[in-house]
PDB file of C-alpha atoms in Angstrom:
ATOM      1  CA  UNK A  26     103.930 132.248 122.319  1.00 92.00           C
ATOM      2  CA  UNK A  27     100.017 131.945 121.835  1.00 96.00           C
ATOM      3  CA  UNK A  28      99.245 131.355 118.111  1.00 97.00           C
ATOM      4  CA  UNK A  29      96.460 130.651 115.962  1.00 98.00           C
ATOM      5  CA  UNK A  30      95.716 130.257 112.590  1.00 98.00           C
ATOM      6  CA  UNK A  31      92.527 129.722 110.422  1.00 98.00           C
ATOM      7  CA  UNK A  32      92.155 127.324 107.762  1.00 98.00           C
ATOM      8  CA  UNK A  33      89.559 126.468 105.030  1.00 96.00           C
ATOM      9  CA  UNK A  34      88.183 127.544 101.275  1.00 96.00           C
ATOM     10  CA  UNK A  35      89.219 130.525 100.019  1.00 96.00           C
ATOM     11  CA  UNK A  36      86.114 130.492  97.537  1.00 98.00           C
ATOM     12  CA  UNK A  37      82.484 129.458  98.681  1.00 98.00           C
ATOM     13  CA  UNK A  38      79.367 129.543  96.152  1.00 98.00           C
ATOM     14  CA  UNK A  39      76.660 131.769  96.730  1.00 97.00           C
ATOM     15  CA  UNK A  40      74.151 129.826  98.971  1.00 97.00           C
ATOM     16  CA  UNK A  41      76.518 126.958 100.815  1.00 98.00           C
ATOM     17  CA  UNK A  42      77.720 126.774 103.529  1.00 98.00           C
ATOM     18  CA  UNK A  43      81.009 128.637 104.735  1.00 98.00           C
ATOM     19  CA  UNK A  44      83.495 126.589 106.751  1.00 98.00           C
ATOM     20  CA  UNK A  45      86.684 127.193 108.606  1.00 98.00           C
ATOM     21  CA  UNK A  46      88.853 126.201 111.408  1.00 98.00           C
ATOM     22  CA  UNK A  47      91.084 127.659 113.840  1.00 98.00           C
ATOM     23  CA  UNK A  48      94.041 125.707 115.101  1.00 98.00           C
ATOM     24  CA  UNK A  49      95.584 126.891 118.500  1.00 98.00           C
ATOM     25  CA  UNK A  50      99.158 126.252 119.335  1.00 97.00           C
ATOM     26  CA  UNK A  51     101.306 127.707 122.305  1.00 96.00           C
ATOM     27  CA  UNK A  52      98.609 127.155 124.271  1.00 95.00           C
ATOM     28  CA  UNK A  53      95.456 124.983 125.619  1.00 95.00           C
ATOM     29  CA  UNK A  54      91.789 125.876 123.949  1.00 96.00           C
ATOM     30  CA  UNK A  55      90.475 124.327 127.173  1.00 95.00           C
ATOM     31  CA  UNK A  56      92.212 127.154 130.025  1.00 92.00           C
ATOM     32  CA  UNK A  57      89.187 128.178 132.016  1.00 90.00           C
ATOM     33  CA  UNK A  58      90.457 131.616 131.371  1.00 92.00           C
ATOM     34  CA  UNK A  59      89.435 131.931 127.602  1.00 94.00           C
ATOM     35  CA  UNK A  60      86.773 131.580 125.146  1.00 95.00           C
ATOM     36  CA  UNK A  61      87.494 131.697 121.375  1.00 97.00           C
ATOM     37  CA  UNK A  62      86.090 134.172 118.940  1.00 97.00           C
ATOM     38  CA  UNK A  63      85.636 134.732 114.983  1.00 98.00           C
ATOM     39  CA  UNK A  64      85.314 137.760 113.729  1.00 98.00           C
ATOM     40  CA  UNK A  65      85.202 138.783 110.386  1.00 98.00           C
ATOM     41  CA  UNK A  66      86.211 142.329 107.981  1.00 98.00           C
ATOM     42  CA  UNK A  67      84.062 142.766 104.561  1.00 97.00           C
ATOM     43  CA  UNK A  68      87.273 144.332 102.032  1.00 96.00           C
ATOM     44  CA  UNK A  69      87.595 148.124 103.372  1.00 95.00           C
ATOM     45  CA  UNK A  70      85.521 148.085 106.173  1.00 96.00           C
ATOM     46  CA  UNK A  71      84.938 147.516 109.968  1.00 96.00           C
ATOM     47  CA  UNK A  72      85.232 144.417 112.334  1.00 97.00           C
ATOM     48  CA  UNK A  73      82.000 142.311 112.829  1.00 96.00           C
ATOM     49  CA  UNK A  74      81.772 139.792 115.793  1.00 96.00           C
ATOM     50  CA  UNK A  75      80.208 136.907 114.638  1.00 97.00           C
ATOM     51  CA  UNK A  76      80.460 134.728 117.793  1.00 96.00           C
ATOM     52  CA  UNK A  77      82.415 132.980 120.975  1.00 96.00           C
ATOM     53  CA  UNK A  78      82.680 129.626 122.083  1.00 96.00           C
ATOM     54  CA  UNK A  79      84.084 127.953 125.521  1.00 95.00           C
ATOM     55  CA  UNK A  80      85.998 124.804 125.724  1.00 95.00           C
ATOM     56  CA  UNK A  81      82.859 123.497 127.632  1.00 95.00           C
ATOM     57  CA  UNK A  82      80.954 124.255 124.501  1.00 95.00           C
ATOM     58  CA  UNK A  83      79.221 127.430 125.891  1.00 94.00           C
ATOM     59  CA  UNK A  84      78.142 129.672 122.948  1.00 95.00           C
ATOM     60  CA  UNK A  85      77.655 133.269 121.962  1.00 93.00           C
ATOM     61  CA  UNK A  86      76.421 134.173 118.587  1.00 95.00           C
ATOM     62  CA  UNK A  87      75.878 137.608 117.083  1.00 94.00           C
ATOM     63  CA  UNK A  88      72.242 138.013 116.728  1.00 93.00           C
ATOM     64  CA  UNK A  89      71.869 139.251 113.328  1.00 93.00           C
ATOM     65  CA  UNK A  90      74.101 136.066 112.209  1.00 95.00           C
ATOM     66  CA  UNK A  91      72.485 133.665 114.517  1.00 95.00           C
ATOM     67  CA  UNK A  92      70.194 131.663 112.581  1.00 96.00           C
ATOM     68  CA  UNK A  93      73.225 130.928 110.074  1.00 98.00           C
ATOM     69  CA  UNK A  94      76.271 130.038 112.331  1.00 98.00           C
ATOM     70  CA  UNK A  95      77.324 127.166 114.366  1.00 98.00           C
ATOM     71  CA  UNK A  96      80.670 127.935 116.208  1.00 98.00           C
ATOM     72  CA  UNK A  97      82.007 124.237 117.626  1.00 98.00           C
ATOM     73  CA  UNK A  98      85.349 123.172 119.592  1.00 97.00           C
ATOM     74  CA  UNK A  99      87.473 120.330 119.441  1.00 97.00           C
ATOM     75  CA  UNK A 100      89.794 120.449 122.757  1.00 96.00           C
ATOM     76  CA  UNK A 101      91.447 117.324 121.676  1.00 96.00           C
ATOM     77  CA  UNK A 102      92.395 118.764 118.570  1.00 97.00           C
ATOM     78  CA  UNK A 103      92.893 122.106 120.222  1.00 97.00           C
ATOM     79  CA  UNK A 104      91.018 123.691 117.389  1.00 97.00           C
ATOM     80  CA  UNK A 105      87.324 125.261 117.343  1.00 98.00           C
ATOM     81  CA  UNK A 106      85.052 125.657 113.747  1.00 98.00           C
ATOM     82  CA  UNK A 107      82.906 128.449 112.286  1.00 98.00           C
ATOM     83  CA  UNK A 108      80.383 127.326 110.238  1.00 98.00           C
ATOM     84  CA  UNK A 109      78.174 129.738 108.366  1.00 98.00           C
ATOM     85  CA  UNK A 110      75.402 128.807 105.954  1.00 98.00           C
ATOM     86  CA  UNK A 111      73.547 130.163 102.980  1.00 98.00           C
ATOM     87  CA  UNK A 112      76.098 132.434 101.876  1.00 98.00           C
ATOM     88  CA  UNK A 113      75.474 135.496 100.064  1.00 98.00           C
ATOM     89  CA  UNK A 114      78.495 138.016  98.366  1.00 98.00           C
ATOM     90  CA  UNK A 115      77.419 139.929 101.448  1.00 97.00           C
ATOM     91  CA  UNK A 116      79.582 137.770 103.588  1.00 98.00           C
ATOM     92  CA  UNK A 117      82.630 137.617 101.858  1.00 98.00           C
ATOM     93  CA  UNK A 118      85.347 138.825 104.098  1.00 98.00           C
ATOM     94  CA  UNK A 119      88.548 138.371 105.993  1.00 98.00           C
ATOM     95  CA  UNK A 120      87.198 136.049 108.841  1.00 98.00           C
ATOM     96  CA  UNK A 121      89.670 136.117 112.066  1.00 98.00           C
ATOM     97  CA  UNK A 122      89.605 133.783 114.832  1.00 98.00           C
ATOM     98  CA  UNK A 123      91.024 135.194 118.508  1.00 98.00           C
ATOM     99  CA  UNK A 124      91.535 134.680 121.959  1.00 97.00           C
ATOM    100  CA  UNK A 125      89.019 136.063 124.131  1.00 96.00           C
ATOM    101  CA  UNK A 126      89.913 136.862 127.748  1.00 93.00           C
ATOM    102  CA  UNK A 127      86.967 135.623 130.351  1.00 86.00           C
ATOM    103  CA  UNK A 128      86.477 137.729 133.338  1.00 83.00           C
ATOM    104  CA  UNK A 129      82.746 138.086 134.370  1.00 80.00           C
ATOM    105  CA  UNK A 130      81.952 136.707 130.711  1.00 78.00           C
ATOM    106  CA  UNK A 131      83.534 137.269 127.767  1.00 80.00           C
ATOM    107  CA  UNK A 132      86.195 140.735 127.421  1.00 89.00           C
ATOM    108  CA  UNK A 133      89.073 141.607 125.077  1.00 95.00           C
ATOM    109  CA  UNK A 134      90.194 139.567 121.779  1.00 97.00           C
ATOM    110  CA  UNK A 135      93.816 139.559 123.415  1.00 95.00           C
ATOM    111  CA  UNK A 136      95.477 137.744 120.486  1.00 97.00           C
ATOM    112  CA  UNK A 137      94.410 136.868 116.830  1.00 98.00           C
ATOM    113  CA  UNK A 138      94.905 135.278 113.780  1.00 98.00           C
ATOM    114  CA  UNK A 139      96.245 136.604 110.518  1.00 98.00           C
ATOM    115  CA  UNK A 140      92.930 136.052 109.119  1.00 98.00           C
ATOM    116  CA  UNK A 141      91.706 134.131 105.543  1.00 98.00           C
ATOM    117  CA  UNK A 142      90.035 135.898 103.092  1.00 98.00           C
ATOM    118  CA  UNK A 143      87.081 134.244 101.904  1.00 98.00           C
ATOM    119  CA  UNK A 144      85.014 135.575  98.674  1.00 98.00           C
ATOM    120  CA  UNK A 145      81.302 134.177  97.831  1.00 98.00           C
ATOM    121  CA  UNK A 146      81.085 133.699  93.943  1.00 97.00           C
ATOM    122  CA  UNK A 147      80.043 131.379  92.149  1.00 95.00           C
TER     123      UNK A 147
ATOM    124  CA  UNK B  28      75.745 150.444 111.861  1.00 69.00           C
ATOM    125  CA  UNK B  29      77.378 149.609 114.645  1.00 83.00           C
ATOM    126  CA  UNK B  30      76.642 150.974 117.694  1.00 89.00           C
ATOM    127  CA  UNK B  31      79.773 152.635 118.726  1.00 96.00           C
ATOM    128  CA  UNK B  32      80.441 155.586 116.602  1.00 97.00           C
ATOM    129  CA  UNK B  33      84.076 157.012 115.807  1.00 98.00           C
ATOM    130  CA  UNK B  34      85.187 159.734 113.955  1.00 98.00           C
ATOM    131  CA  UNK B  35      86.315 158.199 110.102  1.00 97.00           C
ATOM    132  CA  UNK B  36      89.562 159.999 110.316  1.00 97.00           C
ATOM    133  CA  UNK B  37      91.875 162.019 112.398  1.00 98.00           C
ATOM    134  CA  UNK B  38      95.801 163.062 111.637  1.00 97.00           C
ATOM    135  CA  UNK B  39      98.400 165.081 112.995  1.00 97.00           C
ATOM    136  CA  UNK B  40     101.819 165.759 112.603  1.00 97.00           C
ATOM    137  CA  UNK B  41     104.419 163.793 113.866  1.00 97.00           C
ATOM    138  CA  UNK B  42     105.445 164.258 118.020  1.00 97.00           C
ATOM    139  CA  UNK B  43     101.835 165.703 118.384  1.00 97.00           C
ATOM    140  CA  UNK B  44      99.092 164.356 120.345  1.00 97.00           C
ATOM    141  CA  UNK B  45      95.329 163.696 118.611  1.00 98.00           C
ATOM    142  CA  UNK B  46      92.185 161.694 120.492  1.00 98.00           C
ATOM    143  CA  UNK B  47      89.912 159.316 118.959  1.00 98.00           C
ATOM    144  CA  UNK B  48      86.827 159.315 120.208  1.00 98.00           C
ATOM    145  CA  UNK B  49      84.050 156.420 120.989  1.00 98.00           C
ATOM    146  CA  UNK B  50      80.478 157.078 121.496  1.00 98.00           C
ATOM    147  CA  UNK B  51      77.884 154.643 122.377  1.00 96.00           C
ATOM    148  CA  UNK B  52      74.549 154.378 124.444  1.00 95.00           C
ATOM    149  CA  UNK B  53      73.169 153.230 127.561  1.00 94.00           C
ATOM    150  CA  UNK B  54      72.861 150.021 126.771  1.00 93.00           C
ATOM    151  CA  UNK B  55      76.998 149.341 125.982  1.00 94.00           C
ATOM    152  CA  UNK B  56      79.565 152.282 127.356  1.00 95.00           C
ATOM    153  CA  UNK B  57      77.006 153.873 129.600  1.00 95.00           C
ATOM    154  CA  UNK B  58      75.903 150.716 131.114  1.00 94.00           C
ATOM    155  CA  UNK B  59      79.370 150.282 132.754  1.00 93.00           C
ATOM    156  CA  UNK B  60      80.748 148.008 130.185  1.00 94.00           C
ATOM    157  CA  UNK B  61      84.285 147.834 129.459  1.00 95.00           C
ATOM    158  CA  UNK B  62      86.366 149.718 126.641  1.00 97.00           C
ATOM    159  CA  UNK B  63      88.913 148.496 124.374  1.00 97.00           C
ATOM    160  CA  UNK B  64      90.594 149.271 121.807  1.00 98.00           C
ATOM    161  CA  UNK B  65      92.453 147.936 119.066  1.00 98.00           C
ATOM    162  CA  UNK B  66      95.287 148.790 116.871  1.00 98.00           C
ATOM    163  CA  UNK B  67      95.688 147.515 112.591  1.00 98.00           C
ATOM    164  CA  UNK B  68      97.956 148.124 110.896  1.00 97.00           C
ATOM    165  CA  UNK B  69      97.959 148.108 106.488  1.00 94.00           C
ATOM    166  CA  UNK B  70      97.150 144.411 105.635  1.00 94.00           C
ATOM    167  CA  UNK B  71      97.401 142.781 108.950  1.00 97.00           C
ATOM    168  CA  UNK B  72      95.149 141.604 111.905  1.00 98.00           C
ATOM    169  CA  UNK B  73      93.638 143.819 114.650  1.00 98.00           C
ATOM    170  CA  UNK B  74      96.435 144.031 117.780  1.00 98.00           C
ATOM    171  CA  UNK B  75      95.171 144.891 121.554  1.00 97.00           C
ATOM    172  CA  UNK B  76      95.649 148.350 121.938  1.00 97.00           C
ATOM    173  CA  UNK B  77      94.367 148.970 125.167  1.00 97.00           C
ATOM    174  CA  UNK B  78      91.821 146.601 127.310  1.00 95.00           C
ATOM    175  CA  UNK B  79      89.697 147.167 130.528  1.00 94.00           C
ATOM    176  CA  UNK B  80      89.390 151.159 129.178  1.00 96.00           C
ATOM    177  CA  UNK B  81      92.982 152.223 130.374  1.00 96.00           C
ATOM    178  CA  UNK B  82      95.206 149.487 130.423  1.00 95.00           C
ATOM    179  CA  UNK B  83      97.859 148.644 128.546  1.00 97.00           C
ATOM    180  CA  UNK B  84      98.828 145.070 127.400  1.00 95.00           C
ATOM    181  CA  UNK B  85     102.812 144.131 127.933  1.00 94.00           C
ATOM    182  CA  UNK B  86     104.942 146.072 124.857  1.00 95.00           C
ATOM    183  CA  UNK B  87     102.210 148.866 124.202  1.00 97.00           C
ATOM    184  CA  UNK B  88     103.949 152.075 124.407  1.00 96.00           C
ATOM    185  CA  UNK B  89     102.916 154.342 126.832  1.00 95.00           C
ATOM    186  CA  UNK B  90     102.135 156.840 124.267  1.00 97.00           C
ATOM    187  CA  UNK B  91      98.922 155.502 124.280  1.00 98.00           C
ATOM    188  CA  UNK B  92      96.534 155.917 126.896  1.00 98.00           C
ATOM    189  CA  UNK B  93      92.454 155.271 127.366  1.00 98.00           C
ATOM    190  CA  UNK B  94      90.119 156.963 129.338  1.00 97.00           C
ATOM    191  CA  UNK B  95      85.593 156.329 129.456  1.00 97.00           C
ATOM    192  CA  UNK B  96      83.348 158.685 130.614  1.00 96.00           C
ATOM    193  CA  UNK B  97      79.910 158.431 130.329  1.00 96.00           C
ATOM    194  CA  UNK B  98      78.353 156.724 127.356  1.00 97.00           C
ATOM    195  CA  UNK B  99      82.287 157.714 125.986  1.00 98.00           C
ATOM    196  CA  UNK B 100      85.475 156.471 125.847  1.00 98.00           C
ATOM    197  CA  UNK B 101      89.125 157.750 124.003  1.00 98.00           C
ATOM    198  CA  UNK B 102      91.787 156.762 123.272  1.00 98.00           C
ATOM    199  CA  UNK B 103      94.905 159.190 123.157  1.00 98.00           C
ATOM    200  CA  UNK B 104      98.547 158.970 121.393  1.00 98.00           C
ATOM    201  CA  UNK B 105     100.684 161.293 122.261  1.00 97.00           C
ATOM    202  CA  UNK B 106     104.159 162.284 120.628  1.00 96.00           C
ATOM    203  CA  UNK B 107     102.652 160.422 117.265  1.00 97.00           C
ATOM    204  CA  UNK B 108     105.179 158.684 114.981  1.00 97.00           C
ATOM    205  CA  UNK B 109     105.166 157.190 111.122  1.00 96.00           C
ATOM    206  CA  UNK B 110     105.039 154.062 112.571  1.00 96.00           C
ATOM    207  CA  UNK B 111     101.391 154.700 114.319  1.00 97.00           C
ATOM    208  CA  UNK B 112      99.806 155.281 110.856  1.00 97.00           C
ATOM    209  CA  UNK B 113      96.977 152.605 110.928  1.00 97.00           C
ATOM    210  CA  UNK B 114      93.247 151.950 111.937  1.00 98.00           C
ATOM    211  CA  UNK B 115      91.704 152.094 115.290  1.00 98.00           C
ATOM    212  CA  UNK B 116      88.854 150.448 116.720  1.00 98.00           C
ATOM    213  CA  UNK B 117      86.968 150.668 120.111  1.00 98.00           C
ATOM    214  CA  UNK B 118      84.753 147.221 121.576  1.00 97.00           C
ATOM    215  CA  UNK B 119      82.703 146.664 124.037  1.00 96.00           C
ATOM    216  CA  UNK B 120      79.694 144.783 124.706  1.00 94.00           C
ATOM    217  CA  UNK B 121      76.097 145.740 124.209  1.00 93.00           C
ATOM    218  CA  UNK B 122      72.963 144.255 126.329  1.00 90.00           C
ATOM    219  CA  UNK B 123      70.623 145.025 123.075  1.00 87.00           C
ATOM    220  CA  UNK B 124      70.176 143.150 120.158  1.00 74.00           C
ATOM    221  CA  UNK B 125      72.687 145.278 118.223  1.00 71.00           C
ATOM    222  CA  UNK B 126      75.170 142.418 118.552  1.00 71.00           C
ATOM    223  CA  UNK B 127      76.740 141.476 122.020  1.00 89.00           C
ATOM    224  CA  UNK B 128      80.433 142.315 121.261  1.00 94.00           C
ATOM    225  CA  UNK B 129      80.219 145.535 118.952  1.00 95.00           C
ATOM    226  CA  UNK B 130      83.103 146.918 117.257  1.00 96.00           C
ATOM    227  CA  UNK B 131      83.010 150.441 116.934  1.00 97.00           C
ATOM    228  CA  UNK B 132      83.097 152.071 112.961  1.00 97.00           C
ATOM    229  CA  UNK B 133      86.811 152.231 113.047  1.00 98.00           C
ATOM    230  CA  UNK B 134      89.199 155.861 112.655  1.00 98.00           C
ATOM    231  CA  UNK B 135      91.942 155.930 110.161  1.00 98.00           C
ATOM    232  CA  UNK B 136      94.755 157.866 111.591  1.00 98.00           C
ATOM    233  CA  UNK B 137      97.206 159.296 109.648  1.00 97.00           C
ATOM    234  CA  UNK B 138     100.222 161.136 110.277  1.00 97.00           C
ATOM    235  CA  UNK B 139     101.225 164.140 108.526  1.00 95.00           C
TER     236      UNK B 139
END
């Protein structure tokens, strides 16, 4: 059974950089079948993709996050990284990581994380 | 803001049958794009509901069912039960700038 689970500061000052990591078990990060998502879910309200990587390194980023994330992969660790910078209180949220299936591009977040909560205060 | 809207809330009594609805644009539903929707549950992660606009992942009930039409799509649950009390979000992709893999707003569904 497929699992992942993210990892990393529960508490990031305003203005630095936002870091976690999402550890895949069950399964290989580099299937050809699969890229590998975060997405994240401000407290009481809706999902937000953030962005999708490939084992190959192949990215996707939302563009309204762009210019602040950096999604990489580590097959031989069989974990990929979300790194967001220059935090604001705007971003705190539970942040996800997921499976994404790959037919003709990117699809379905098929299975996910239980998700970390991570708050921006100083 | 996201670019699929759904209704904030629907309910119904248990055993009957309610629709959530999922409206986007030309650029994301009515472009072709696929549908799919997602179940969560109080305090937990998002669970594939539905993927490819009708299809149903292994262990999903068959009380639930997705259709598209248009720039639409909905997904239906019929013979509701306690245990479908939860959150339900559409996704699909969007050729804009609005954000590639959009979420729709989410409806809480509630059972009466």
């Amino acid at each position: 059974q497929l699992q992942l689970q993210e990892s990393g500061p529960g508490l990031v000052k305003p203005s630095e950089t936002l870091s976690l990591t999402c550890t895949v078990s069950g399964g290989s990060i580099s299937s050809s079948s699969y890229y590998w998502g975060w997405i994240r879910q401000p407290p009481g309200k809706g999902l937000e993709w953030i962005g999708s990587i490939y084992y190959s390194g192949s990215t996707y980023y939302n563009p309204s996050l762009k210019s602040r994330v950096t999604i990489s992969v580590d097959t031989s660790k069989n974990q990929f990284s979300l790194k967001l910078s220059s935090v604001t209180a705007a971003d705190t949220a539970v942040y996800y990581c997921a499976r994404q299936v790959e037919q003709l591009g990117p699809q379905n977040f098929d299975y996910w994380g239980q998700g970390t909560l991570v708050t921006v205060s100083s | 803001q996201s670019v699929l809207t759904q209704p904030p809330s629907v309910s119904g009594a248990p055993g009957q049958r309610v629709t959530i609805s999922c409206t986007g644009s030309s650029s994301n539903i009515g472009a072709g794009y696929d549908v799919h929707w997602y179940q969560q549950l109080p305090g937990t992660a998002p669970k594939l509901l539905i993927y490819g606009n009708s299809n149903r992942p292994s262990g999903v009930p068959d009380r639930f069912s997705g259709s598209k039409s248009g720039t639409s799509a909905s997904l239906a649950i019929t013979g509701l039960q306690a245990e479908d009390e939860a959150d339900y979000y559409c996704q699909s992709y969007d050729s804009s700038l609005s954000g590639l893999y959009v979420f729709g707003t989410g409806t809480k569904v509630t059972v009466l």
